[in-house]
PDB file of C-alpha atoms in Angstrom:
ATOM      1  CA  MET I   1      -7.107  10.982  10.818  1.00  0.00           C
ATOM      2  CA  GLU I   2      -5.827   8.425  13.310  1.00  0.00           C
ATOM      3  CA  THR I   3      -2.167   8.523  14.289  1.00  0.00           C
ATOM      4  CA  ASN I   4      -0.429   5.158  14.686  1.00  0.00           C
ATOM      5  CA  LYS I   5       2.898   4.333  16.252  1.00  0.00           C
ATOM      6  CA  GLY I   6       4.219   2.226  13.416  1.00  0.00           C
ATOM      7  CA  TYR I   7       5.405   2.677   9.840  1.00  0.00           C
ATOM      8  CA  LEU I   8       3.916   1.686   6.503  1.00  0.00           C
ATOM      9  CA  ILE I   9       6.015   1.138   3.385  1.00  0.00           C
ATOM     10  CA  VAL I  10       3.600   1.003   0.471  1.00  0.00           C
ATOM     11  CA  ILE I  11       5.198  -0.212  -2.773  1.00  0.00           C
ATOM     12  CA  GLY I  12       3.782   0.234  -6.280  1.00  0.00           C
ATOM     13  CA  GLY I  13       4.985  -3.197  -7.425  1.00  0.00           C
ATOM     14  CA  ALA I  14       7.899  -4.485  -9.514  1.00  0.00           C
ATOM     15  CA  GLU I  15      10.402  -3.208  -6.968  1.00  0.00           C
ATOM     16  CA  ASP I  16      14.107  -3.796  -7.609  1.00  0.00           C
ATOM     17  CA  LYS I  17      15.062  -7.144  -6.068  1.00  0.00           C
ATOM     18  CA  LYS I  18      18.506  -7.685  -7.614  1.00  0.00           C
ATOM     19  CA  GLY I  19      20.358  -4.357  -7.577  1.00  0.00           C
ATOM     20  CA  ASP I  20      20.594  -1.705  -4.882  1.00  0.00           C
ATOM     21  CA  SER I  21      17.027  -2.588  -3.805  1.00  0.00           C
ATOM     22  CA  VAL I  22      16.565   0.867  -2.293  1.00  0.00           C
ATOM     23  CA  ILE I  23      12.974   0.159  -1.242  1.00  0.00           C
ATOM     24  CA  LEU I  24      13.367  -3.322   0.205  1.00  0.00           C
ATOM     25  CA  LYS I  25      16.562  -2.192   1.940  1.00  0.00           C
ATOM     26  CA  GLN I  26      14.338  -0.124   4.236  1.00  0.00           C
ATOM     27  CA  ALA I  27      13.731  -3.290   6.283  1.00  0.00           C
ATOM     28  CA  PRO I  28      17.330  -3.973   7.361  1.00  0.00           C
ATOM     29  CA  GLN I  29      17.890  -0.230   7.793  1.00  0.00           C
ATOM     30  CA  MET I  30      14.958   0.106  10.194  1.00  0.00           C
ATOM     31  CA  LEU I  31      15.253  -3.183  12.085  1.00  0.00           C
ATOM     32  CA  SER I  32      17.791  -4.012  14.770  1.00  0.00           C
ATOM     33  CA  LYS I  33      19.847  -7.189  14.750  1.00  0.00           C
ATOM     34  CA  GLY I  34      17.739 -10.131  15.854  1.00  0.00           C
ATOM     35  CA  GLU I  35      14.383  -8.553  15.036  1.00  0.00           C
ATOM     36  CA  ILE I  36      12.208 -10.704  12.798  1.00  0.00           C
ATOM     37  CA  LEU I  37      10.804  -9.932   9.341  1.00  0.00           C
ATOM     38  CA  THR I  38       7.873 -12.102   8.269  1.00  0.00           C
ATOM     39  CA  VAL I  39       6.920 -12.493   4.605  1.00  0.00           C
ATOM     40  CA  LEU I  40       3.156 -13.053   4.320  1.00  0.00           C
ATOM     41  CA  THR I  41       2.261 -14.796   1.039  1.00  0.00           C
ATOM     42  CA  THR I  42      -1.557 -14.765   1.308  1.00  0.00           C
ATOM     43  CA  ALA I  43      -2.020 -12.670  -1.863  1.00  0.00           C
ATOM     44  CA  THR I  44      -0.323 -15.151  -4.189  1.00  0.00           C
ATOM     45  CA  GLU I  45      -1.311 -18.586  -5.419  1.00  0.00           C
ATOM     46  CA  GLN I  46       2.394 -19.526  -5.623  1.00  0.00           C
ATOM     47  CA  PRO I  47       3.270 -19.003  -1.951  1.00  0.00           C
ATOM     48  CA  GLU I  48       6.295 -21.328  -1.776  1.00  0.00           C
ATOM     49  CA  GLU I  49       8.036 -19.801  -4.803  1.00  0.00           C
ATOM     50  CA  THR I  50       7.195 -16.229  -3.817  1.00  0.00           C
ATOM     51  CA  GLY I  51       8.296 -16.800  -0.241  1.00  0.00           C
ATOM     52  CA  ARG I  52      11.578 -18.307  -1.415  1.00  0.00           C
ATOM     53  CA  ILE I  53      12.285 -15.281  -3.643  1.00  0.00           C
ATOM     54  CA  TYR I  54      11.711 -12.731  -0.892  1.00  0.00           C
ATOM     55  CA  HIS I  55      13.581 -14.798   1.693  1.00  0.00           C
ATOM     56  CA  GLY I  56      16.585 -14.697  -0.633  1.00  0.00           C
ATOM     57  CA  VAL I  57      16.272 -10.955  -1.264  1.00  0.00           C
ATOM     58  CA  PHE I  58      15.966  -9.918   2.371  1.00  0.00           C
ATOM     59  CA  THR I  59      18.781 -12.273   3.397  1.00  0.00           C
ATOM     60  CA  ARG I  60      21.019 -10.778   0.702  1.00  0.00           C
ATOM     61  CA  LEU I  61      20.224  -7.312   2.040  1.00  0.00           C
ATOM     62  CA  GLY I  62      21.419  -8.248   5.517  1.00  0.00           C
ATOM     63  CA  MET I  63      18.370  -9.506   7.396  1.00  0.00           C
ATOM     64  CA  ASP I  64      19.422 -12.319   9.710  1.00  0.00           C
ATOM     65  CA  LYS I  65      15.917 -13.415  10.745  1.00  0.00           C
ATOM     66  CA  VAL I  66      13.413 -13.862   7.905  1.00  0.00           C
ATOM     67  CA  GLN I  67      10.445 -16.205   8.243  1.00  0.00           C
ATOM     68  CA  ILE I  68       7.792 -17.125   5.661  1.00  0.00           C
ATOM     69  CA  LEU I  69       4.136 -17.301   6.667  1.00  0.00           C
ATOM     70  CA  ASN I  70       1.785 -19.064   4.237  1.00  0.00           C
ATOM     71  CA  ILE I  71      -1.795 -18.285   5.286  1.00  0.00           C
ATOM     72  CA  ASN I  72      -3.995 -19.653   2.519  1.00  0.00           C
ATOM     73  CA  THR I  73      -7.345 -20.207   4.256  1.00  0.00           C
ATOM     74  CA  ARG I  74      -9.407 -18.579   6.978  1.00  0.00           C
ATOM     75  CA  LYS I  75      -8.689 -21.621   9.124  1.00  0.00           C
ATOM     76  CA  ASP I  76      -4.964 -20.885   8.720  1.00  0.00           C
ATOM     77  CA  ALA I  77      -5.638 -17.257   9.694  1.00  0.00           C
ATOM     78  CA  ASN I  78      -7.138 -18.325  13.021  1.00  0.00           C
ATOM     79  CA  GLN I  79      -4.422 -20.826  13.938  1.00  0.00           C
ATOM     80  CA  PRO I  80      -2.670 -19.699  17.155  1.00  0.00           C
ATOM     81  CA  ASP I  81       0.762 -20.745  15.840  1.00  0.00           C
ATOM     82  CA  ASN I  82       0.395 -18.526  12.765  1.00  0.00           C
ATOM     83  CA  CYS I  83      -0.718 -15.589  14.900  1.00  0.00           C
ATOM     84  CA  ARG I  84       2.288 -16.070  17.158  1.00  0.00           C
ATOM     85  CA  LEU I  85       4.577 -15.770  14.139  1.00  0.00           C
ATOM     86  CA  ILE I  86       3.054 -12.356  13.408  1.00  0.00           C
ATOM     87  CA  GLU I  87       3.241 -11.339  17.070  1.00  0.00           C
ATOM     88  CA  SER I  88       6.945 -12.258  17.174  1.00  0.00           C
ATOM     89  CA  SER I  89       7.700 -10.017  14.192  1.00  0.00           C
ATOM     90  CA  ARG I  90       8.936  -6.460  14.048  1.00  0.00           C
ATOM     91  CA  CYS I  91       8.171  -6.181  10.310  1.00  0.00           C
ATOM     92  CA  LEU I  92       5.523  -7.836   8.134  1.00  0.00           C
ATOM     93  CA  PHE I  93       5.915  -7.863   4.347  1.00  0.00           C
ATOM     94  CA  MET I  94       2.827  -8.612   2.219  1.00  0.00           C
ATOM     95  CA  THR I  95       3.577  -9.881  -1.288  1.00  0.00           C
ATOM     96  CA  GLY I  96       1.763  -9.103  -4.512  1.00  0.00           C
ATOM     97  CA  GLY I  97      -0.985 -11.184  -6.069  1.00  0.00           C
ATOM     98  CA  ASP I  98      -4.713 -10.640  -5.587  1.00  0.00           C
ATOM     99  CA  GLN I  99      -5.829  -8.114  -2.984  1.00  0.00           C
ATOM    100  CA  LEU I 100      -9.200  -9.811  -2.550  1.00  0.00           C
ATOM    101  CA  ARG I 101      -7.381 -12.966  -1.438  1.00  0.00           C
ATOM    102  CA  ILE I 102      -5.806 -10.941   1.372  1.00  0.00           C
ATOM    103  CA  THR I 103      -9.008  -9.322   2.608  1.00  0.00           C
ATOM    104  CA  SER I 104     -11.278 -12.366   2.156  1.00  0.00           C
ATOM    105  CA  ILE I 105      -8.842 -14.701   3.920  1.00  0.00           C
ATOM    106  CA  LEU I 106      -7.647 -12.369   6.694  1.00  0.00           C
ATOM    107  CA  GLY I 107     -10.640 -10.129   7.361  1.00  0.00           C
ATOM    108  CA  GLY I 108     -12.016 -10.556  10.882  1.00  0.00           C
ATOM    109  CA  THR I 109      -9.520 -13.260  11.850  1.00  0.00           C
ATOM    110  CA  ARG I 110      -7.008 -13.544  14.664  1.00  0.00           C
ATOM    111  CA  ALA I 111      -4.187 -13.002  12.161  1.00  0.00           C
ATOM    112  CA  TYR I 112      -5.802  -9.735  11.045  1.00  0.00           C
ATOM    113  CA  GLU I 113      -6.001  -8.542  14.651  1.00  0.00           C
ATOM    114  CA  ALA I 114      -2.346  -9.499  15.132  1.00  0.00           C
ATOM    115  CA  ILE I 115      -1.344  -7.444  12.069  1.00  0.00           C
ATOM    116  CA  LYS I 116      -3.239  -4.402  13.327  1.00  0.00           C
ATOM    117  CA  GLU I 117      -1.690  -4.765  16.762  1.00  0.00           C
ATOM    118  CA  LEU I 118       1.802  -5.057  15.259  1.00  0.00           C
ATOM    119  CA  TYR I 119       1.244  -1.725  13.505  1.00  0.00           C
ATOM    120  CA  ARG I 120      -0.316  -0.023  16.534  1.00  0.00           C
ATOM    121  CA  ALA I 121       2.587  -1.157  18.702  1.00  0.00           C
ATOM    122  CA  GLY I 122       5.205   0.499  16.496  1.00  0.00           C
ATOM    123  CA  GLY I 123       5.968  -2.225  13.970  1.00  0.00           C
ATOM    124  CA  ILE I 124       6.555  -1.921  10.245  1.00  0.00           C
ATOM    125  CA  ILE I 125       4.065  -3.124   7.632  1.00  0.00           C
ATOM    126  CA  MET I 126       5.395  -3.364   4.078  1.00  0.00           C
ATOM    127  CA  GLY I 127       3.355  -4.357   1.041  1.00  0.00           C
ATOM    128  CA  THR I 128       3.889  -4.467  -2.706  1.00  0.00           C
ATOM    129  CA  SER I 129       1.268  -4.365  -5.479  1.00  0.00           C
ATOM    130  CA  ALA I 130      -1.780  -6.172  -4.028  1.00  0.00           C
ATOM    131  CA  GLY I 131      -0.080  -5.950  -0.639  1.00  0.00           C
ATOM    132  CA  ALA I 132      -0.068  -2.172  -1.084  1.00  0.00           C
ATOM    133  CA  ALA I 133      -3.637  -1.828  -2.333  1.00  0.00           C
ATOM    134  CA  VAL I 134      -5.088  -3.547   0.744  1.00  0.00           C
ATOM    135  CA  MET I 135      -3.607  -1.114   3.245  1.00  0.00           C
ATOM    136  CA  SER I 136      -6.326   1.510   2.809  1.00  0.00           C
ATOM    137  CA  SER I 137      -9.847   1.317   4.230  1.00  0.00           C
ATOM    138  CA  THR I 138     -11.320   1.272   0.712  1.00  0.00           C
ATOM    139  CA  MET I 139      -9.376  -0.400  -2.085  1.00  0.00           C
ATOM    140  CA  ILE I 140      -9.670  -0.605  -5.851  1.00  0.00           C
ATOM    141  CA  VAL I 141     -10.280  -4.187  -6.965  1.00  0.00           C
ATOM    142  CA  GLU I 142     -10.896  -3.650 -10.666  1.00  0.00           C
ATOM    143  CA  GLY I 143     -11.056  -0.798 -13.168  1.00  0.00           C
ATOM    144  CA  ASN I 144     -10.087   0.247 -16.677  1.00  0.00           C
ATOM    145  CA  ASP I 145      -6.377   0.633 -17.460  1.00  0.00           C
ATOM    146  CA  ASN I 146      -5.132   2.936 -20.228  1.00  0.00           C
ATOM    147  CA  GLN I 147      -8.560   4.456 -20.833  1.00  0.00           C
ATOM    148  CA  PRO I 148     -10.242   7.791 -20.173  1.00  0.00           C
ATOM    149  CA  ALA I 149     -11.998   8.129 -16.832  1.00  0.00           C
ATOM    150  CA  ARG I 150     -15.543   6.765 -17.116  1.00  0.00           C
ATOM    151  CA  LYS I 151     -18.330   6.625 -14.577  1.00  0.00           C
ATOM    152  CA  CYS I 152     -19.395   3.326 -13.013  1.00  0.00           C
ATOM    153  CA  THR I 153     -16.322   1.392 -14.205  1.00  0.00           C
ATOM    154  CA  LEU I 154     -14.712   0.784 -10.813  1.00  0.00           C
ATOM    155  CA  LYS I 155     -15.050  -2.159  -8.502  1.00  0.00           C
ATOM    156  CA  MET I 156     -14.066  -1.275  -4.949  1.00  0.00           C
ATOM    157  CA  ALA I 157     -14.112  -3.201  -1.677  1.00  0.00           C
ATOM    158  CA  PRO I 158     -13.074  -2.716   1.957  1.00  0.00           C
ATOM    159  CA  GLY I 159      -9.334  -3.019   2.587  1.00  0.00           C
ATOM    160  CA  LEU I 160      -7.448  -3.813   5.788  1.00  0.00           C
ATOM    161  CA  GLY I 161      -7.896  -0.294   7.143  1.00  0.00           C
ATOM    162  CA  LEU I 162      -4.290   0.318   8.180  1.00  0.00           C
ATOM    163  CA  PHE I 163      -4.108   3.618   6.257  1.00  0.00           C
ATOM    164  CA  ASP I 164      -7.237   5.731   6.709  1.00  0.00           C
ATOM    165  CA  GLY I 165      -8.336   8.552   4.449  1.00  0.00           C
ATOM    166  CA  VAL I 166      -6.689   7.319   1.244  1.00  0.00           C
ATOM    167  CA  ILE I 167      -7.239   5.043  -1.738  1.00  0.00           C
ATOM    168  CA  ILE I 168      -4.057   3.472  -3.081  1.00  0.00           C
ATOM    169  CA  ASP I 169      -3.449   2.412  -6.670  1.00  0.00           C
ATOM    170  CA  GLN I 170      -0.285   0.624  -7.807  1.00  0.00           C
ATOM    171  CA  HIS I 171       1.628  -0.028 -11.058  1.00  0.00           C
ATOM    172  CA  PHE I 172       0.222   3.453 -11.597  1.00  0.00           C
ATOM    173  CA  ASP I 173       1.871   5.139 -14.569  1.00  0.00           C
ATOM    174  CA  GLN I 174       3.032   1.876 -16.122  1.00  0.00           C
ATOM    175  CA  ARG I 175      -0.552   0.597 -16.482  1.00  0.00           C
ATOM    176  CA  GLY I 176      -2.210   3.936 -17.233  1.00  0.00           C
ATOM    177  CA  ARG I 177      -4.326   4.110 -14.091  1.00  0.00           C
ATOM    178  CA  PHE I 178      -4.805   7.870 -13.731  1.00  0.00           C
ATOM    179  CA  GLY I 179      -8.373   7.708 -15.024  1.00  0.00           C
ATOM    180  CA  ARG I 180      -9.482   4.989 -12.641  1.00  0.00           C
ATOM    181  CA  LEU I 181      -7.948   6.706  -9.616  1.00  0.00           C
ATOM    182  CA  MET I 182      -9.655   9.948 -10.633  1.00  0.00           C
ATOM    183  CA  CYS I 183     -12.966   8.034 -10.699  1.00  0.00           C
ATOM    184  CA  ALA I 184     -12.256   6.651  -7.241  1.00  0.00           C
ATOM    185  CA  VAL I 185     -11.635  10.132  -5.862  1.00  0.00           C
ATOM    186  CA  ALA I 186     -14.729  11.521  -7.608  1.00  0.00           C
ATOM    187  CA  GLU I 187     -16.783   8.847  -5.848  1.00  0.00           C
ATOM    188  CA  ASN I 188     -14.997   9.437  -2.507  1.00  0.00           C
ATOM    189  CA  PRO I 189     -13.936  13.101  -2.544  1.00  0.00           C
ATOM    190  CA  ASP I 190     -13.035  13.186   1.137  1.00  0.00           C
ATOM    191  CA  VAL I 191     -10.130  10.785   0.584  1.00  0.00           C
ATOM    192  CA  LEU I 192      -6.770  11.255  -1.085  1.00  0.00           C
ATOM    193  CA  GLY I 193      -6.021   9.126  -4.128  1.00  0.00           C
ATOM    194  CA  ILE I 194      -2.403   7.945  -4.063  1.00  0.00           C
ATOM    195  CA  GLY I 195      -1.066   6.354  -7.262  1.00  0.00           C
ATOM    196  CA  ILE I 196       2.328   4.692  -6.802  1.00  0.00           C
ATOM    197  CA  ASP I 197       4.520   3.815  -9.783  1.00  0.00           C
ATOM    198  CA  GLU I 198       6.510   0.606 -10.086  1.00  0.00           C
ATOM    199  CA  ASP I 199       9.823   0.475  -8.209  1.00  0.00           C
ATOM    200  CA  THR I 200       8.510   3.337  -6.083  1.00  0.00           C
ATOM    201  CA  ALA I 201       7.120   3.461  -2.559  1.00  0.00           C
ATOM    202  CA  ILE I 202       5.824   5.797   0.073  1.00  0.00           C
ATOM    203  CA  LYS I 203       7.130   5.519   3.622  1.00  0.00           C
ATOM    204  CA  LEU I 204       4.441   6.643   6.043  1.00  0.00           C
ATOM    205  CA  TYR I 205       5.668   7.909   9.409  1.00  0.00           C
ATOM    206  CA  PRO I 206       3.703   7.865  12.680  1.00  0.00           C
ATOM    207  CA  ASP I 207       3.025  11.625  12.431  1.00  0.00           C
ATOM    208  CA  MET I 208       1.134  10.973   9.167  1.00  0.00           C
ATOM    209  CA  HIS I 209       3.560  12.381   6.638  1.00  0.00           C
ATOM    210  CA  PHE I 210       5.178  10.232   3.972  1.00  0.00           C
ATOM    211  CA  GLU I 211       8.277  10.432   1.835  1.00  0.00           C
ATOM    212  CA  VAL I 212       8.749   8.989  -1.658  1.00  0.00           C
ATOM    213  CA  ILE I 213      11.387   6.292  -2.166  1.00  0.00           C
ATOM    214  CA  GLY I 214      12.457   4.706  -5.450  1.00  0.00           C
ATOM    215  CA  SER I 215      13.059   5.419  -9.113  1.00  0.00           C
ATOM    216  CA  ASN I 216       9.699   6.768 -10.331  1.00  0.00           C
ATOM    217  CA  ALA I 217       6.914   8.967  -8.958  1.00  0.00           C
ATOM    218  CA  VAL I 218       3.816   9.148  -6.785  1.00  0.00           C
ATOM    219  CA  THR I 219       0.650  10.889  -7.969  1.00  0.00           C
ATOM    220  CA  ILE I 220      -1.664  12.404  -5.362  1.00  0.00           C
ATOM    221  CA  ILE I 221      -5.239  13.364  -6.269  1.00  0.00           C
ATOM    222  CA  ASP I 222      -6.924  15.549  -3.648  1.00  0.00           C
ATOM    223  CA  GLY I 223     -10.696  15.716  -4.064  1.00  0.00           C
ATOM    224  CA  LYS I 224     -11.411  17.931  -1.079  1.00  0.00           C
ATOM    225  CA  ASN I 225     -11.930  21.043  -3.213  1.00  0.00           C
ATOM    226  CA  ILE I 226     -13.776  19.402  -6.110  1.00  0.00           C
ATOM    227  CA  LEU I 227     -16.320  21.934  -7.313  1.00  0.00           C
ATOM    228  CA  SER I 228     -18.499  19.541  -9.305  1.00  0.00           C
ATOM    229  CA  SER I 229     -18.598  16.167 -11.007  1.00  0.00           C
ATOM    230  CA  ASN I 230     -21.111  14.092 -12.936  1.00  0.00           C
ATOM    231  CA  VAL I 231     -20.181  10.884 -11.123  1.00  0.00           C
ATOM    232  CA  SER I 232     -23.556  10.475  -9.433  1.00  0.00           C
ATOM    233  CA  GLU I 233     -25.691  10.988 -12.541  1.00  0.00           C
ATOM    234  CA  LEU I 234     -27.677   8.119 -13.978  1.00  0.00           C
ATOM    235  CA  ARG I 235     -26.111   7.230 -17.317  1.00  0.00           C
ATOM    236  CA  PRO I 236     -23.291   4.752 -16.679  1.00  0.00           C
ATOM    237  CA  ASN I 237     -20.079   4.502 -18.677  1.00  0.00           C
ATOM    238  CA  GLU I 238     -20.100   8.201 -19.600  1.00  0.00           C
ATOM    239  CA  ILE I 239     -16.811  10.076 -19.624  1.00  0.00           C
ATOM    240  CA  LEU I 240     -16.206  11.517 -16.175  1.00  0.00           C
ATOM    241  CA  ALA I 241     -16.548  15.274 -15.747  1.00  0.00           C
ATOM    242  CA  ILE I 242     -14.758  16.728 -12.737  1.00  0.00           C
ATOM    243  CA  THR I 243     -13.578  20.239 -11.866  1.00  0.00           C
ATOM    244  CA  GLU I 244     -11.156  21.732  -9.358  1.00  0.00           C
ATOM    245  CA  ALA I 245      -9.497  18.478  -8.262  1.00  0.00           C
ATOM    246  CA  THR I 246      -5.903  19.031  -7.130  1.00  0.00           C
ATOM    247  CA  VAL I 247      -3.129  16.823  -8.525  1.00  0.00           C
ATOM    248  CA  HIS I 248       0.480  16.530  -7.312  1.00  0.00           C
ATOM    249  CA  VAL I 249       3.204  14.383  -8.883  1.00  0.00           C
ATOM    250  CA  ILE I 250       6.276  13.910  -6.698  1.00  0.00           C
ATOM    251  CA  PRO I 251       9.466  11.806  -7.001  1.00  0.00           C
ATOM    252  CA  GLN I 252      12.056  10.772  -4.444  1.00  0.00           C
ATOM    253  CA  GLY I 253      13.241  13.754  -2.430  1.00  0.00           C
ATOM    254  CA  TYR I 254       9.672  14.913  -1.868  1.00  0.00           C
ATOM    255  CA  GLY I 255       7.036  14.001   0.644  1.00  0.00           C
ATOM    256  CA  PHE I 256       3.486  14.833   1.637  1.00  0.00           C
ATOM    257  CA  ASP I 257       1.847  15.794   4.924  1.00  0.00           C
ATOM    258  CA  LEU I 258      -1.547  14.109   5.163  1.00  0.00           C
ATOM    259  CA  LYS I 259      -2.816  16.390   7.932  1.00  0.00           C
ATOM    260  CA  SER I 260      -2.140  19.657   6.091  1.00  0.00           C
ATOM    261  CA  ARG I 261      -2.441  18.070   2.613  1.00  0.00           C
ATOM    262  CA  LYS I 262       0.753  19.844   1.556  1.00  0.00           C
ATOM    263  CA  VAL I 263       3.731  18.694  -0.514  1.00  0.00           C
ATOM    264  CA  LYS I 264       7.068  19.037   1.238  1.00  0.00           C
ATOM    265  CA  ARG I 265      10.695  18.912   0.092  1.00  0.00           C
ATOM    266  CA  MET I 266      12.440  16.366   2.298  1.00  0.00           C
ATOM    267  CA  LYS I 267      15.846  18.063   1.980  1.00  0.00           C
ATOM    268  CA  ASP I 268      14.401  21.138   3.667  1.00  0.00           C
ATOM    269  CA  GLU I 269      14.385  19.162   6.912  1.00  0.00           C
ATOM    270  CA  GLU I 270      18.055  18.201   6.799  1.00  0.00           C
TER     271      GLU I 270
END
């Protein structure tokens, strides 16, 4: 598992924007005065409105330099001026919307390379909802909510590849997505499935451990020790059978070490 120099803040969606904003407040807490936060609106089809909302939130929380970057086409994503906006940033925030818009517009472009370089160089990448789902190398695009786990019901696609070895699902408990994440892990048992509830985030540190931030929980499905599953059998749409998968559910105050695959109590380190 590759170690990067930067930080990821991966948000399950519907984060608090009006109150204490514990999750979004990470940006002003981690950035120094004068460092730039860029809101990237590629995921949404209402970029002006969405950008205006987040500009207001981050300004209220104390950020003095917030810029909005509307990249809506692959031509936009290769424009030198847009890439320079990313390169000038210390933090990039990806909004919610449609994760396939992010990957299909940014994939292979100069803007994508600038985002990866920002992270490698020690910057902060934040993303909510669709902006969270795209961070992994493989992302869930579509699946059944509020239903038992069934074979062959997932649509997955390559993500941005910032966070290797995991598949991220968002709005997790609120939309009943345990079954679909379990299917994803059954199909990719070497990865960790990370389901992030609304108003909840994981903060990934350069040493590849994360802590949970926010009001709900994070579910981790570890498929490494799966003994058997029927996921590869022929008949589609059957109920999934899987044995010996490991599941953790952790709220704020807990974290997880991705190298050792162990839950940790954050207060133990104080």
